[in-house]
CSV table of C-alpha atoms in Angstrom, one decimal:
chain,number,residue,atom,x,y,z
A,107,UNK,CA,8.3,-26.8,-3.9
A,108,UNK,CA,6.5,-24.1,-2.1
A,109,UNK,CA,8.7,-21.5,-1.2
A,110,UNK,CA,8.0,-18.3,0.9
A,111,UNK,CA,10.8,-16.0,0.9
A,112,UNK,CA,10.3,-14.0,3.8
A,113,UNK,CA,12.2,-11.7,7.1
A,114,UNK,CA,11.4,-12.5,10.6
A,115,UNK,CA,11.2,-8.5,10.8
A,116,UNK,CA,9.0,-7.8,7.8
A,117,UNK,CA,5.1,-7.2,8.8
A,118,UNK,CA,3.9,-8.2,5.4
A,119,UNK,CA,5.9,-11.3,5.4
A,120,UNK,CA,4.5,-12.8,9.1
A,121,UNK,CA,1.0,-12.0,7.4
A,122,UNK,CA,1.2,-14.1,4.4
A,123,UNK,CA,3.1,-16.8,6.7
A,124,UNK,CA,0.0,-16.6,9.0
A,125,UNK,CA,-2.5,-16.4,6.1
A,126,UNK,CA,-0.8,-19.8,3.9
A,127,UNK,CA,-0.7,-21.5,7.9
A,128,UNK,CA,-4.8,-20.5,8.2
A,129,UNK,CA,-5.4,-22.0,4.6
A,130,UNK,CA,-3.1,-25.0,5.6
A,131,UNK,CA,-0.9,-24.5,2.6
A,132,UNK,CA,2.2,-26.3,3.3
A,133,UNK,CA,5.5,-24.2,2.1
A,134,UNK,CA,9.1,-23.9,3.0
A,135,UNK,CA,10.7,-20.5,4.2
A,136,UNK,CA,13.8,-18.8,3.4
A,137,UNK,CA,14.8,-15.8,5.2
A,138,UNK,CA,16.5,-13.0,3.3
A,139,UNK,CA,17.4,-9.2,5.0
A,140,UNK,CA,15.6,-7.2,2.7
A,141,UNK,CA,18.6,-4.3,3.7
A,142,UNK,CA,20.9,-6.9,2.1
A,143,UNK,CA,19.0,-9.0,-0.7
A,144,UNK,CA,20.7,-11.4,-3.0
A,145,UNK,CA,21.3,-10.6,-6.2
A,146,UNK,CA,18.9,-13.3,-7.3
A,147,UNK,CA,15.8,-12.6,-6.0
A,148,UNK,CA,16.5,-9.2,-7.0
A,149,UNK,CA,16.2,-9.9,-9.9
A,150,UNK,CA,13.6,-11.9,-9.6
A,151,UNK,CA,11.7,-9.4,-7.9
A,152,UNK,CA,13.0,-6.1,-8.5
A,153,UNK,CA,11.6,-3.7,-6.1
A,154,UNK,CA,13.4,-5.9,-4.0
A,155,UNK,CA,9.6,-6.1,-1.9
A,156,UNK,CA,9.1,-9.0,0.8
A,157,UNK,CA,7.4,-11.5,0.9
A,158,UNK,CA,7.8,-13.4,-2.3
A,159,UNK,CA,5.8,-16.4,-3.0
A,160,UNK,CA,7.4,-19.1,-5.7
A,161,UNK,CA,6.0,-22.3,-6.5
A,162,UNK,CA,6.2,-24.5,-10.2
A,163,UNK,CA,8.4,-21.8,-11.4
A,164,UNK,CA,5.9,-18.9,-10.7
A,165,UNK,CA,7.0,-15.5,-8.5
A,166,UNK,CA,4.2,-14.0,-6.8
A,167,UNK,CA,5.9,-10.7,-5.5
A,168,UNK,CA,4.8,-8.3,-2.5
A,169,UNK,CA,1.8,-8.0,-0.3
A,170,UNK,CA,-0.8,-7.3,-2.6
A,171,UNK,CA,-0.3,-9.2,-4.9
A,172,UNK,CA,0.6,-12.0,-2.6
A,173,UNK,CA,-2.1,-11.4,-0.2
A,174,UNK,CA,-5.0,-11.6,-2.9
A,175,UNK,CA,-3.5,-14.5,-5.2
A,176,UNK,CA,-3.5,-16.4,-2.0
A,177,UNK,CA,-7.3,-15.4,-1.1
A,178,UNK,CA,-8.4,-15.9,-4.2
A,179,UNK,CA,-6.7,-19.2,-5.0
A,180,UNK,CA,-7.0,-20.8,-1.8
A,181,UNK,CA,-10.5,-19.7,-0.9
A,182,UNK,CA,-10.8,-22.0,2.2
A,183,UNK,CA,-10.7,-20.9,5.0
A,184,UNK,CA,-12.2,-17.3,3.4
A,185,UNK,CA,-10.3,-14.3,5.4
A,186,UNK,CA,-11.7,-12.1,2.8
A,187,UNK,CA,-15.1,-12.4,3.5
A,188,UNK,CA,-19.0,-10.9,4.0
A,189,UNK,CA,-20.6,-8.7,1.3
A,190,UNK,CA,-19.1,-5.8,-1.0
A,191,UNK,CA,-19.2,-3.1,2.6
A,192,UNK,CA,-17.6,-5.9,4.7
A,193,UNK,CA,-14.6,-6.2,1.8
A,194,UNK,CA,-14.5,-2.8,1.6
A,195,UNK,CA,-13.7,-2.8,5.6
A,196,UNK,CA,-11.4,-5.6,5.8
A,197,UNK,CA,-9.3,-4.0,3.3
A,198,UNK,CA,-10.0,-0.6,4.9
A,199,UNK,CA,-8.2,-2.1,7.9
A,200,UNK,CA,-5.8,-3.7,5.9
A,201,UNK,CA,-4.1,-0.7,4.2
A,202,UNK,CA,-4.6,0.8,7.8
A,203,UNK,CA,-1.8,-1.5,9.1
A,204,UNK,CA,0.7,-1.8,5.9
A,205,UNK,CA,0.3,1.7,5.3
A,206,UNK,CA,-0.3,3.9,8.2
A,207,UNK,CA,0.6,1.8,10.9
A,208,UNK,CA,3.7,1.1,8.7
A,209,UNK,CA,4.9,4.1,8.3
A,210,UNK,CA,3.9,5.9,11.6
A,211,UNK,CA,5.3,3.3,13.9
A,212,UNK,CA,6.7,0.2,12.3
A,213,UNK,CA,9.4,2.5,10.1
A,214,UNK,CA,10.1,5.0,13.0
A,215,UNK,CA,10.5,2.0,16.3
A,216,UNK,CA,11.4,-0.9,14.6
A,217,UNK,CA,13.4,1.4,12.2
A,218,UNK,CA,15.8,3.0,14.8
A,219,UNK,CA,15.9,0.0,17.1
A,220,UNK,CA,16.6,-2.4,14.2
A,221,UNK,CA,17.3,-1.9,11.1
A,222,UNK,CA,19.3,1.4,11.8
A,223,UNK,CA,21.7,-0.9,14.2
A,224,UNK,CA,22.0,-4.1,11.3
A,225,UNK,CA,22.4,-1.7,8.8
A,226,UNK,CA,24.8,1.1,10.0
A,227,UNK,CA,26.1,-0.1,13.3
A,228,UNK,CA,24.3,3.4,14.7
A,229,UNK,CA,22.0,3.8,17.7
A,230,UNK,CA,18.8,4.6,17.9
A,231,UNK,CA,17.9,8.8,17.5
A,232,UNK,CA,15.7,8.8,20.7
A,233,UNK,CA,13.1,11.9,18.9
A,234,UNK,CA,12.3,9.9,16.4
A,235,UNK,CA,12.0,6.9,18.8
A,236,UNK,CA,9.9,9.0,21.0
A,237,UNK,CA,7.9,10.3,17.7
A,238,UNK,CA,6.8,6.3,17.0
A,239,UNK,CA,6.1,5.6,20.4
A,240,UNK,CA,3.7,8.4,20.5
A,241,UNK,CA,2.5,7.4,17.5
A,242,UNK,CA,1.8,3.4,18.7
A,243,UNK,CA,-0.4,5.0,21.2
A,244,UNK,CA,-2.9,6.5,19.1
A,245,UNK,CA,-2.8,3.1,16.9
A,246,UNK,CA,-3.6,1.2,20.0
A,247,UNK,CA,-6.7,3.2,21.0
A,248,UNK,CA,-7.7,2.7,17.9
A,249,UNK,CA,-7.2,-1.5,18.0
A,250,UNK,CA,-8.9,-1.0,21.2
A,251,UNK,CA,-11.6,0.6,20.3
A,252,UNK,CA,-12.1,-1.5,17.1
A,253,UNK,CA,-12.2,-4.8,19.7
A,254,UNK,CA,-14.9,-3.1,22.3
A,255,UNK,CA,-17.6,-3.1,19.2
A,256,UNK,CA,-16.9,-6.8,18.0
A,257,UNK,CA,-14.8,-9.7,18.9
A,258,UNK,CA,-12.5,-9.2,15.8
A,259,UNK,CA,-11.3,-5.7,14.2
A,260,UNK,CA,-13.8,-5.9,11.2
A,261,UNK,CA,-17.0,-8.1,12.4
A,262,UNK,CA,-17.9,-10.6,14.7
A,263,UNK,CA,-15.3,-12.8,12.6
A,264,UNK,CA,-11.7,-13.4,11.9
A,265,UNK,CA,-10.3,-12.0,8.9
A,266,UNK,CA,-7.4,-10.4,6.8
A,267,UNK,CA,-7.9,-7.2,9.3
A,268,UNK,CA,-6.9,-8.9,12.4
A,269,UNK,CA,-4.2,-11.0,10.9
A,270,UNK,CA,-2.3,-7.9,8.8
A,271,UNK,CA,-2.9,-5.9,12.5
A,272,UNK,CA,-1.7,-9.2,14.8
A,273,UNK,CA,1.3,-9.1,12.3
A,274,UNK,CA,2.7,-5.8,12.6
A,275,UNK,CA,2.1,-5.5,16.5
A,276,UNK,CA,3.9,-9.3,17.0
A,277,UNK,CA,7.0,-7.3,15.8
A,278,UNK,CA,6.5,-4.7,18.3
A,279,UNK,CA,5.5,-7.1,21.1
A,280,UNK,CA,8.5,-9.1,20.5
A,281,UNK,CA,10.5,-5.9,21.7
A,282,UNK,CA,8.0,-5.2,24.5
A,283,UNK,CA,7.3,-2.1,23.2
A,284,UNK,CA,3.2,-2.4,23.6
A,285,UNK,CA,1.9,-1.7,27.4
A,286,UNK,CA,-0.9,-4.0,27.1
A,287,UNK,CA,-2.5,-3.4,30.5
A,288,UNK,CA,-3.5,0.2,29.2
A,289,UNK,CA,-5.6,-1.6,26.5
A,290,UNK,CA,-7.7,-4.3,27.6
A,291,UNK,CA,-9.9,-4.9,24.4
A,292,UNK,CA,-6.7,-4.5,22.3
A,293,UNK,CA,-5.1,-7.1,24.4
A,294,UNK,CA,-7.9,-9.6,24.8
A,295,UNK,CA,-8.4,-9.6,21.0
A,296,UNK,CA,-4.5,-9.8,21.0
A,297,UNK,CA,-4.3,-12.9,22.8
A,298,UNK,CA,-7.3,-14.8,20.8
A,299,UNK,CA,-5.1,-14.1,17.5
A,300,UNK,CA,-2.0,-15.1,19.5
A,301,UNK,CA,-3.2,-18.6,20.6
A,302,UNK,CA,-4.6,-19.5,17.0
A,303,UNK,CA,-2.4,-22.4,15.4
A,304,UNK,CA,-1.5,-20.8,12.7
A,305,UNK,CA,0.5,-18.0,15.3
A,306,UNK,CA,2.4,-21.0,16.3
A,307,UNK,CA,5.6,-20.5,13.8
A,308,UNK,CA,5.4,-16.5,14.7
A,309,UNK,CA,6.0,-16.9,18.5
A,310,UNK,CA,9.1,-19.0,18.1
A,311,UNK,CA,10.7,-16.5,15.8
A,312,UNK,CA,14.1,-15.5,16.9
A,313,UNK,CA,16.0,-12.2,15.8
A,314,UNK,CA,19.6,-12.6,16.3
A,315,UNK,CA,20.9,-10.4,19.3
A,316,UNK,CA,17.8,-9.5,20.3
A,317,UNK,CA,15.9,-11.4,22.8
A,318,UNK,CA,12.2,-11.5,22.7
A,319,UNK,CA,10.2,-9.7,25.7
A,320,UNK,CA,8.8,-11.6,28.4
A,321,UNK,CA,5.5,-12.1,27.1
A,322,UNK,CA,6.2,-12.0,23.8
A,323,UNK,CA,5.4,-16.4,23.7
A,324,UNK,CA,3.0,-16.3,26.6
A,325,UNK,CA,-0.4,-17.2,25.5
A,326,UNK,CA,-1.9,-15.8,29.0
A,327,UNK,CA,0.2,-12.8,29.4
B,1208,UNK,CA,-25.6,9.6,-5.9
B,1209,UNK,CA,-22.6,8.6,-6.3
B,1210,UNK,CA,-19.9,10.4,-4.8
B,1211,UNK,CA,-15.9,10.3,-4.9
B,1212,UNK,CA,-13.9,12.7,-2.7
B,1213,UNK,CA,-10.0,13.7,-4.0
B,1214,UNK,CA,-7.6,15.7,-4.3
B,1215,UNK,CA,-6.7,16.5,-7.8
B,1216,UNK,CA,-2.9,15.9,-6.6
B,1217,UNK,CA,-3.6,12.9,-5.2
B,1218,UNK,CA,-2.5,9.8,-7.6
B,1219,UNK,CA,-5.0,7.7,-6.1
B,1220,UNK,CA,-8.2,9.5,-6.2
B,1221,UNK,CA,-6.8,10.3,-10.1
B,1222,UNK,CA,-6.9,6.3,-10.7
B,1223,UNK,CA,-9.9,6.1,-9.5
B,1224,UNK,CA,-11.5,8.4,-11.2
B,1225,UNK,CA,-9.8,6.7,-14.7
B,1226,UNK,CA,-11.5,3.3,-13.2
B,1227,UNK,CA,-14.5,4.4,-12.9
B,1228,UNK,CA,-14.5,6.2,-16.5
B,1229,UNK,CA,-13.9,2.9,-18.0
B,1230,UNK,CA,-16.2,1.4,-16.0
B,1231,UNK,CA,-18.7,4.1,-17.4
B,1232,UNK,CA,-20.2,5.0,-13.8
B,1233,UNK,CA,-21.3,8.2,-13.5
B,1234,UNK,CA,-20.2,9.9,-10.5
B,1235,UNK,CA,-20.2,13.9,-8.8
B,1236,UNK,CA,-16.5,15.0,-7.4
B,1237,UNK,CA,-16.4,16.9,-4.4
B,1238,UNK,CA,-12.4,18.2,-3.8
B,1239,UNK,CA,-11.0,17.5,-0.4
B,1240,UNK,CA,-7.8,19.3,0.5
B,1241,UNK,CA,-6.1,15.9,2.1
B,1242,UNK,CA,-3.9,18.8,4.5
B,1243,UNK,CA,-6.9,20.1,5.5
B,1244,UNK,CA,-10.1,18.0,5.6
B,1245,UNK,CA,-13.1,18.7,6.7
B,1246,UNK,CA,-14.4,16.9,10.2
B,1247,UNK,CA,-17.4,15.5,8.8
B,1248,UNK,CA,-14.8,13.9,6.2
B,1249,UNK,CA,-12.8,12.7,8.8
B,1250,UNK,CA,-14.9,11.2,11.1
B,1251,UNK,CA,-16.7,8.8,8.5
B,1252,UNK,CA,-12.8,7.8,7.1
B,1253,UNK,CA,-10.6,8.4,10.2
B,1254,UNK,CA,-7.1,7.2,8.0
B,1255,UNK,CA,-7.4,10.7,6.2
B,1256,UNK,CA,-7.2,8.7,3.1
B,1257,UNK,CA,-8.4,10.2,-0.4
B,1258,UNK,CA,-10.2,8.6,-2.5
B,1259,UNK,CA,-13.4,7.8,-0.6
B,1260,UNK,CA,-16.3,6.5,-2.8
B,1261,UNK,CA,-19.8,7.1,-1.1
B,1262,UNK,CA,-23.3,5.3,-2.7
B,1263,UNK,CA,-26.7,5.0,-0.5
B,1264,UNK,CA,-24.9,5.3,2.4
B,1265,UNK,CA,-22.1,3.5,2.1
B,1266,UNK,CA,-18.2,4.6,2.7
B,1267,UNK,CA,-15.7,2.8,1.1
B,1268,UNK,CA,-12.6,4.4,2.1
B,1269,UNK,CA,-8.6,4.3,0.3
B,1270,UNK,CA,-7.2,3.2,-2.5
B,1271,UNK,CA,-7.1,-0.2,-1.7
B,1272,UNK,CA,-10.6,-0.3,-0.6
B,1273,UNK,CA,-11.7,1.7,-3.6
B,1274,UNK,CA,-9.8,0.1,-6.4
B,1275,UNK,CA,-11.0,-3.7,-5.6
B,1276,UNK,CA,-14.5,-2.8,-4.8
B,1277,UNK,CA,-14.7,-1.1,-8.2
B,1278,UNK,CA,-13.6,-4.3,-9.7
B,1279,UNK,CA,-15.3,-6.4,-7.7
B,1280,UNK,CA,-18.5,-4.9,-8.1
B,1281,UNK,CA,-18.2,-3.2,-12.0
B,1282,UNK,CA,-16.6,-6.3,-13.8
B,1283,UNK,CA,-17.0,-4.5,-17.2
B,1284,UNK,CA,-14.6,-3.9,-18.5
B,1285,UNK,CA,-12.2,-6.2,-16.6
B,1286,UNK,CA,-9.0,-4.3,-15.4
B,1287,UNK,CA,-7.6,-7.2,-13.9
B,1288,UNK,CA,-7.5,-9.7,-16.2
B,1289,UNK,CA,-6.4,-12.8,-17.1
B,1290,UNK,CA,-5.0,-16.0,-15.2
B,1291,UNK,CA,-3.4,-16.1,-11.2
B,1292,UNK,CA,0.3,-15.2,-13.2
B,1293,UNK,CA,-1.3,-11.7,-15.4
B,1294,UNK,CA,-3.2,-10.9,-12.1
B,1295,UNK,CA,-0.4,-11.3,-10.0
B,1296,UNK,CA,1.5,-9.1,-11.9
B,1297,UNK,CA,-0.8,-6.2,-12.2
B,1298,UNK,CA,-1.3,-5.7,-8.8
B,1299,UNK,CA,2.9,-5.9,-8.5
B,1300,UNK,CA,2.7,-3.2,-10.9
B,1301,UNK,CA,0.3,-1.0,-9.2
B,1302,UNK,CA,2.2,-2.0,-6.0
B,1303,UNK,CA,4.8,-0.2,-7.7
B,1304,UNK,CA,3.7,3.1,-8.5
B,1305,UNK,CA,1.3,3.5,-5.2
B,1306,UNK,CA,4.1,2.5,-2.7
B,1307,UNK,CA,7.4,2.4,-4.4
B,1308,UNK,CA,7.1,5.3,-6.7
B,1309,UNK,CA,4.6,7.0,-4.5
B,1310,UNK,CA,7.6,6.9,-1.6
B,1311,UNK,CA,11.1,7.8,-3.8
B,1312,UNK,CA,9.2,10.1,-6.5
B,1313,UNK,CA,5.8,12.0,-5.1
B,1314,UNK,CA,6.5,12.3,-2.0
B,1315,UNK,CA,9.5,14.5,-3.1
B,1316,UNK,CA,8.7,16.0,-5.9
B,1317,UNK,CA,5.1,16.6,-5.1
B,1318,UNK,CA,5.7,17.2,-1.5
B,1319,UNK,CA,8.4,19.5,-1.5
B,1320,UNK,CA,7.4,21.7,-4.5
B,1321,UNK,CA,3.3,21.7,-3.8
B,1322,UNK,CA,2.3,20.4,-0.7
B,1323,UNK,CA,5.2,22.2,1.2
B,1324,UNK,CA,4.5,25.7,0.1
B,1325,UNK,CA,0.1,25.0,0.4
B,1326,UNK,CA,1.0,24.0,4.1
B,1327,UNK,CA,3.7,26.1,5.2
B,1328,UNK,CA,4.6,28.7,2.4
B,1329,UNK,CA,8.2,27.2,2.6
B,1330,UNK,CA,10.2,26.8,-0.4
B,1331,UNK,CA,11.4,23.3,-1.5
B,1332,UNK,CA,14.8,21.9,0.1
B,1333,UNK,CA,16.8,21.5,-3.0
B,1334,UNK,CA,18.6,18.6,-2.1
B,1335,UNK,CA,15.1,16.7,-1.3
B,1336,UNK,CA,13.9,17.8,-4.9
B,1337,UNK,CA,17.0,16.4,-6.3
B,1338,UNK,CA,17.0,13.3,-4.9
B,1339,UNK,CA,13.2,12.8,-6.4
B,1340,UNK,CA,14.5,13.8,-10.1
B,1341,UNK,CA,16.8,11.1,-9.6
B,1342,UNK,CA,14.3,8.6,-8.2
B,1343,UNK,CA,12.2,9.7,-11.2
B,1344,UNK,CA,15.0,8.9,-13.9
B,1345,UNK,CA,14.8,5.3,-12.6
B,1346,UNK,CA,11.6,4.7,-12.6
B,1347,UNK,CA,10.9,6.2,-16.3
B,1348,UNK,CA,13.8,3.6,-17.4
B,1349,UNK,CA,11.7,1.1,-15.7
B,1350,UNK,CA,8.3,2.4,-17.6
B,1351,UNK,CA,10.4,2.5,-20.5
B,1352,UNK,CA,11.6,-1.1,-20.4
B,1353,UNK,CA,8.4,-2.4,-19.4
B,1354,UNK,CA,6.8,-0.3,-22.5
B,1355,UNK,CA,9.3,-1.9,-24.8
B,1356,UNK,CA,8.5,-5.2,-24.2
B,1357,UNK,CA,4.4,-4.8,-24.7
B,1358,UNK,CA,1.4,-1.9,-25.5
B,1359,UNK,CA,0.9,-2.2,-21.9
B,1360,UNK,CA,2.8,-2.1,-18.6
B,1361,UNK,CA,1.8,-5.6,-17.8
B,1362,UNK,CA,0.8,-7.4,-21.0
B,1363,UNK,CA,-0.6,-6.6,-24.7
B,1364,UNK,CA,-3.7,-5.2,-23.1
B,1365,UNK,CA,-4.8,-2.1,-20.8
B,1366,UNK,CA,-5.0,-3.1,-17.4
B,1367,UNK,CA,-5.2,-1.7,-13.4
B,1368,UNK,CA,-1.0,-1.2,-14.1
B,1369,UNK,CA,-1.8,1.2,-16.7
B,1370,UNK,CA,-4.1,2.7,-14.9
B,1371,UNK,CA,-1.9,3.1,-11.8
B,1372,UNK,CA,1.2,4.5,-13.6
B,1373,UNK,CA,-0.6,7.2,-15.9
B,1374,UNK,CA,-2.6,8.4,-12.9
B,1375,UNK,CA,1.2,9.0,-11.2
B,1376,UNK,CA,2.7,10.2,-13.2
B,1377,UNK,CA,0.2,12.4,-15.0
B,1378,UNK,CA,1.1,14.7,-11.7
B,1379,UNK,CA,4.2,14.8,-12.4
B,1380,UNK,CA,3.6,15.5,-16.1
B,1381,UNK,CA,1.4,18.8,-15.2
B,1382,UNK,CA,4.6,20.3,-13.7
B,1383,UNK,CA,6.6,20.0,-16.3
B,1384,UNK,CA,8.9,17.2,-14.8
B,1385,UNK,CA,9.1,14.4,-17.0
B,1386,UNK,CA,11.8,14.7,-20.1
B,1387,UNK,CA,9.5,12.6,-22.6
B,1388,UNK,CA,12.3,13.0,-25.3
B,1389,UNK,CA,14.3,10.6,-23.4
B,1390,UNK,CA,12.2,7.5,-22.7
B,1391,UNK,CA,10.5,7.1,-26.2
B,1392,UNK,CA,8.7,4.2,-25.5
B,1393,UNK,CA,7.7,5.4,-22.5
B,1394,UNK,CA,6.3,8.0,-24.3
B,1395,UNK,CA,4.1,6.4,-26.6
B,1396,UNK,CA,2.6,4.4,-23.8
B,1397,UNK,CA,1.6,7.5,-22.2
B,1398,UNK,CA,0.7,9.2,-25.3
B,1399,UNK,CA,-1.6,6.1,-25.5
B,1400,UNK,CA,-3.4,6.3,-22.7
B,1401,UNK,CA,-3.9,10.0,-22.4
B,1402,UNK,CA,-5.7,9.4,-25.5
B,1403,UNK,CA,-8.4,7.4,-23.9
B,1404,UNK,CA,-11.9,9.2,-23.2
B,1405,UNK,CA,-11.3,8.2,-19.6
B,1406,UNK,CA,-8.0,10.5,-19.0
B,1407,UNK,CA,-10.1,13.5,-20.4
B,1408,UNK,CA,-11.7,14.8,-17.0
B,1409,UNK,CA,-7.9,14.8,-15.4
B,1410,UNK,CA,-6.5,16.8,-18.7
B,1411,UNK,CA,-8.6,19.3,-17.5
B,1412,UNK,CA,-7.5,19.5,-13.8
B,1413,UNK,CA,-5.9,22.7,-12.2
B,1414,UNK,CA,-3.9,23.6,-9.3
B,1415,UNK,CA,-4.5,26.5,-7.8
B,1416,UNK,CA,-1.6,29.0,-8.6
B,1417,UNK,CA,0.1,26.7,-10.6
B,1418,UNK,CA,-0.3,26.6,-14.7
B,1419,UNK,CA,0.2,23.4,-16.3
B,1420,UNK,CA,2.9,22.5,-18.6
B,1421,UNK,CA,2.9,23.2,-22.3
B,1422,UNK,CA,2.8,19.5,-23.0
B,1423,UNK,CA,-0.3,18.5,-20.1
B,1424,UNK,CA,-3.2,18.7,-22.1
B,1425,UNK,CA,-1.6,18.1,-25.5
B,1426,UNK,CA,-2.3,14.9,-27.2
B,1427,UNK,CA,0.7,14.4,-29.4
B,1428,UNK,CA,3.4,16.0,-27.3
């Protein structure tokens, strides 16, 4: 069995779903709250990292490692792809999104929106709150900027950039948190990643108590 | 020419530099100050990130970037070796140390004692610098562990993981914050690879205002 242990809420974890669903790898999910992981794949995995990939008795643990075994041994579709300056951009982007994006906006919205409540039961500390939503602006200027020069964030192509981007902001669209009529580029390139097949699994991703925004399914929103 | 911008503090641009030592490319550093960069710096890598490796006009930008393009493009030696499994695991370790130990150890230590008191001439928060020494004590029973099962982090020979850990930790080591005496096999790892001709150059690093500690530069500490 194929096995992707994953969290609705984790960015890495919707962009290895989305990356095994472009490479039409067929795998099983198992959801785990990485504030709350079982002993098990703890040990399994100990930095306790989402996702983790397990197949034939084999643990593939955390994005890179997860992202680049799965490009490398499943080149088809290529997502990885171009000569050494188009790598270097993809990956460029890449670390854009798991690292800055990350930890500018994913830990400081989703953080006090989310996690804070499943962990603690607290609400959200609205400076911080205000501090990420400031933040998701800049990033969006810079997604929309990135989609006026080409159809996709590195090239004129789909890669590992737009998917590791389209997975973090899903999480923020599904709270409604992205004004996507103040980015038109951003939201046209958006919606091209959003109506792929492999997106298909994403948009019916439910969080529990939290309802998804209004446009959060909607192809042509 | 072939350029890398760092930050003799940054981790990072310290692994790369210890990559491309092994790799035997001969490069010119110019230092960055990563609170303080220059425009011209910022414009061509707009993530702020250090290292950036620049060759006949090309940018490669960030560690991620920077460390696959290296291996990608100088395969000798190999630092990630072996099958899907060994591969696998040496990007979980280097994972490890640029995210995990980065986050709960650097940016603690580091950040309160050096990069606090460059930016702001504040003195560390005492509490924040203890929660790092803790952090630190697990990792270092982690190193230890994973030392006492193998030469290497991730297997019998040197690898990225290696790499990765030595070029962390090696920070740490300059200010005196690692109690060698009580991870033994730690120990002889590092002893190890601070003997290799590519750790040289960052034995001789200093910080401004700040001496390094007795055991830094010494071989057989």
């Amino acid at each position: 069995m194929v096995l992707l242990v994953h969290h609705t809420l984790s960015p890495q974890s919707r962009k290895a779903r989305i990356i095994l669903a472009e490479k039409k790898v067929l795998f099983v999910l198992r959801q785990e709250e990485p504030w709350n992981m079982s002993a098990d794949l703890k040990k399994l995995n100990p930095a306790g990292d989402l996702p983790v990939f397990i197949f034939d008795g084999n643990i593939i643990s955390g994005n890179y490692a997860v992202t680049e075994y799965l490009e490398e041994n499943y080149p088809e579709p290529k997502l990885l792809t171009g000569d050494f300056k188009h790598r270097a951009e993809i990956r460029r982007l890449c670390d854009w999104f798991d690292r800055k994006f990350y930890t500018e906006v994913y830990q400081y919205i989703i953080g006090e929106k989310v996690f804070k409540r499943f962990k603690s039961g607290l609400s959200p500390d609205s400076k911080i709150l205000k501090a990420g939503m400031n933040n998701l602006k800049f990033h969006m200027e810079y997604i929309d900027w990135l989609a006026e020069r080409n159809n996709y964030l590195a090239g004129s192509e789909i890669s590992l950039a737009d998917i590791t981007a389209a997975a973090h902001l899903s999480i923020l669209d599904y709270l409604g948190d992205i004004d996507w009529e103040r980015y038109k580029n951003a939201k046209l390139w958006y919606s091209t990643i959003k109506s792929r097949p492999s997106f298909k699994e994403i948009l019916k991703d439910t969080v529990k108590g939290i309802y998804p925004s209004q446009n959060y399914q909607n192809l042509d929103f």
